[in-house]
Coordinates of C-alpha atoms in Angstrom, one line a residue:
M17 CA -6.3 -9.8 -9.2
E18 CA -5.2 -12.1 -6.5
Y19 CA -3.8 -11.0 -3.1
S20 CA -2.5 -12.3 0.1
Y21 CA -1.9 -10.4 3.3
Y22 CA 0.0 -10.6 6.6
I23 CA -0.3 -8.6 9.8
F24 CA 2.8 -7.4 11.7
D25 CA 2.3 -5.2 14.7
Q26 CA 0.7 -2.0 13.2
I27 CA 1.3 -3.0 9.6
I28 CA -0.7 -4.8 7.0
Y29 CA 1.4 -6.3 4.2
L30 CA -0.4 -6.9 0.9
Q31 CA 1.1 -9.0 -1.9
I32 CA -0.8 -8.2 -5.1
K33 CA -0.7 -10.3 -8.2
G34 CA -2.3 -9.5 -11.6
D35 CA -4.2 -6.3 -12.4
L36 CA -5.5 -3.6 -10.0
L37 CA -8.3 -2.0 -12.0
G38 CA -10.8 -1.0 -9.4
G39 CA -13.2 -3.9 -9.8
N40 CA -15.2 -5.5 -7.1
E41 CA -12.5 -7.9 -6.0
D42 CA -10.0 -4.9 -5.8
K43 CA -12.4 -3.1 -3.4
E44 CA -11.9 -6.1 -1.1
L45 CA -8.5 -4.6 -0.3
L46 CA -10.1 -1.4 1.0
E47 CA -12.6 -3.4 3.1
L48 CA -9.8 -5.5 4.4
V49 CA -7.8 -2.5 5.6
Q50 CA -10.9 -0.9 7.1
I51 CA -11.5 -4.1 9.2
Y52 CA -7.9 -4.2 10.4
Q53 CA -7.6 -0.5 10.9
K54 CA -10.0 -0.8 13.7
G55 CA -7.5 -3.1 15.3
Q56 CA -4.8 -0.4 15.3
I57 CA -3.3 -1.0 11.8
K58 CA -1.6 2.3 10.8
Y59 CA 0.6 1.3 7.8
C60 CA 0.0 -0.6 4.6
L61 CA 2.8 -2.1 2.5
F62 CA 1.7 -3.0 -1.1
N63 CA 4.2 -5.4 -2.6
M64 CA 3.7 -4.7 -6.3
V65 CA 6.4 -7.0 -7.8
E66 CA 3.7 -9.2 -9.5
L67 CA 1.3 -6.4 -10.3
S68 CA 0.8 -6.4 -14.1
H69 CA -1.3 -3.3 -14.6
M70 CA -3.0 -0.5 -12.6
N71 CA -5.4 2.1 -13.9
S72 CA -6.8 5.2 -12.3
K73 CA -9.6 3.2 -10.5
G74 CA -6.9 1.0 -9.0
L75 CA -5.0 4.0 -7.9
S76 CA -8.2 5.4 -6.3
I77 CA -8.3 2.2 -4.1
I78 CA -4.8 2.9 -2.9
L79 CA -5.6 6.6 -2.3
Q80 CA -8.7 5.6 -0.3
I81 CA -6.5 3.3 1.9
L82 CA -4.0 6.2 2.2
N83 CA -6.8 8.5 3.4
L84 CA -8.0 5.9 5.8
L85 CA -4.6 5.4 7.4
T86 CA -3.3 9.0 7.4
E87 CA -5.9 10.1 9.9
P88 CA -4.4 8.1 12.7
G89 CA -0.9 9.0 11.6
G90 CA -0.2 6.1 9.3
N91 CA 0.9 5.8 5.7
V92 CA 1.2 3.6 2.6
V93 CA 4.4 2.3 1.0
L94 CA 4.4 0.8 -2.5
I95 CA 7.1 -1.8 -3.0
K96 CA 8.7 -2.2 -6.4
P97 CA 5.9 -0.7 -8.5
A98 CA 6.3 -1.4 -12.2
A99 CA 7.4 1.3 -14.7
Q100 CA 3.8 1.7 -15.9
V101 CA 2.7 2.3 -12.3
Q102 CA 5.5 4.7 -11.6
K103 CA 4.6 6.6 -14.7
L104 CA 1.0 6.9 -13.5
L105 CA 2.2 8.1 -10.1
S106 CA 4.5 10.7 -11.8
I107 CA 1.8 12.0 -14.1
T108 CA -0.7 12.4 -11.3
K109 CA 2.1 13.9 -9.0
L110 CA 1.2 11.3 -6.4
V111 CA 4.9 10.3 -6.3
K112 CA 5.2 13.2 -3.9
I113 CA 2.6 11.8 -1.5
L114 CA 3.1 8.0 -1.6
K115 CA 6.2 6.4 -0.3
L116 CA 8.1 4.1 -2.7
A117 CA 10.5 1.3 -1.8
D118 CA 12.7 -1.0 -3.9
S119 CA 12.5 -3.9 -1.5
N120 CA 10.6 -5.2 1.5
Q121 CA 13.5 -4.3 3.8
E122 CA 13.5 -0.7 2.6
A123 CA 9.7 -0.5 3.0
F124 CA 10.0 -1.7 6.6
E125 CA 12.8 0.8 7.2
I126 CA 10.5 3.6 5.9
I127 CA 7.8 2.6 8.4
E128 CA 10.3 2.4 11.2
K129 CA 11.5 6.0 10.5
L130 CA 7.9 7.2 10.3
N131 CA 7.0 5.6 13.7
S132 CA 9.5 4.9 16.3
S133 CA 7.1 2.5 18.1
V134 CA 7.4 0.0 15.2
K135 CA 10.6 -1.9 15.5
I136 CA 11.7 -4.3 12.7
A137 CA 13.9 -7.1 13.7

C-alpha cells in the first residue's frame, strides 16, 4: 500500500493506492492520524479510488481511526470505495456507521454539514 496525505483545517485527506490489508505499513495510517489528531484534526477523508483490495484487518484500521476521531466529535468519510469494499461494508453493516461519498466535493460537503465551523471554498 502507498499513501499520501494533506491537511486542511480540521481534516486529514488520505489518498490510498494498492491494498489495505492491515499490515505494518497500513498501521502507519492510524499512527499518522493519532499524531495529527493532537493538533485538532477531527475528520478523515479516505480517497479509495485507487484502492485495489481491503480485508477485515484493513477495515479494522479504518474503524480504529473512526473511534479515535468520534470522541472529539469527528468522523470518517470514504470516497469512491470499490464494489468489493462496499460489499464488505454492507456485510458487516458498517455502511450505516461510515459516511460514503462519490467524489471529493461530496466528501467535503458531508464534513461541512457535520461541522459548521469547517467551511469549504
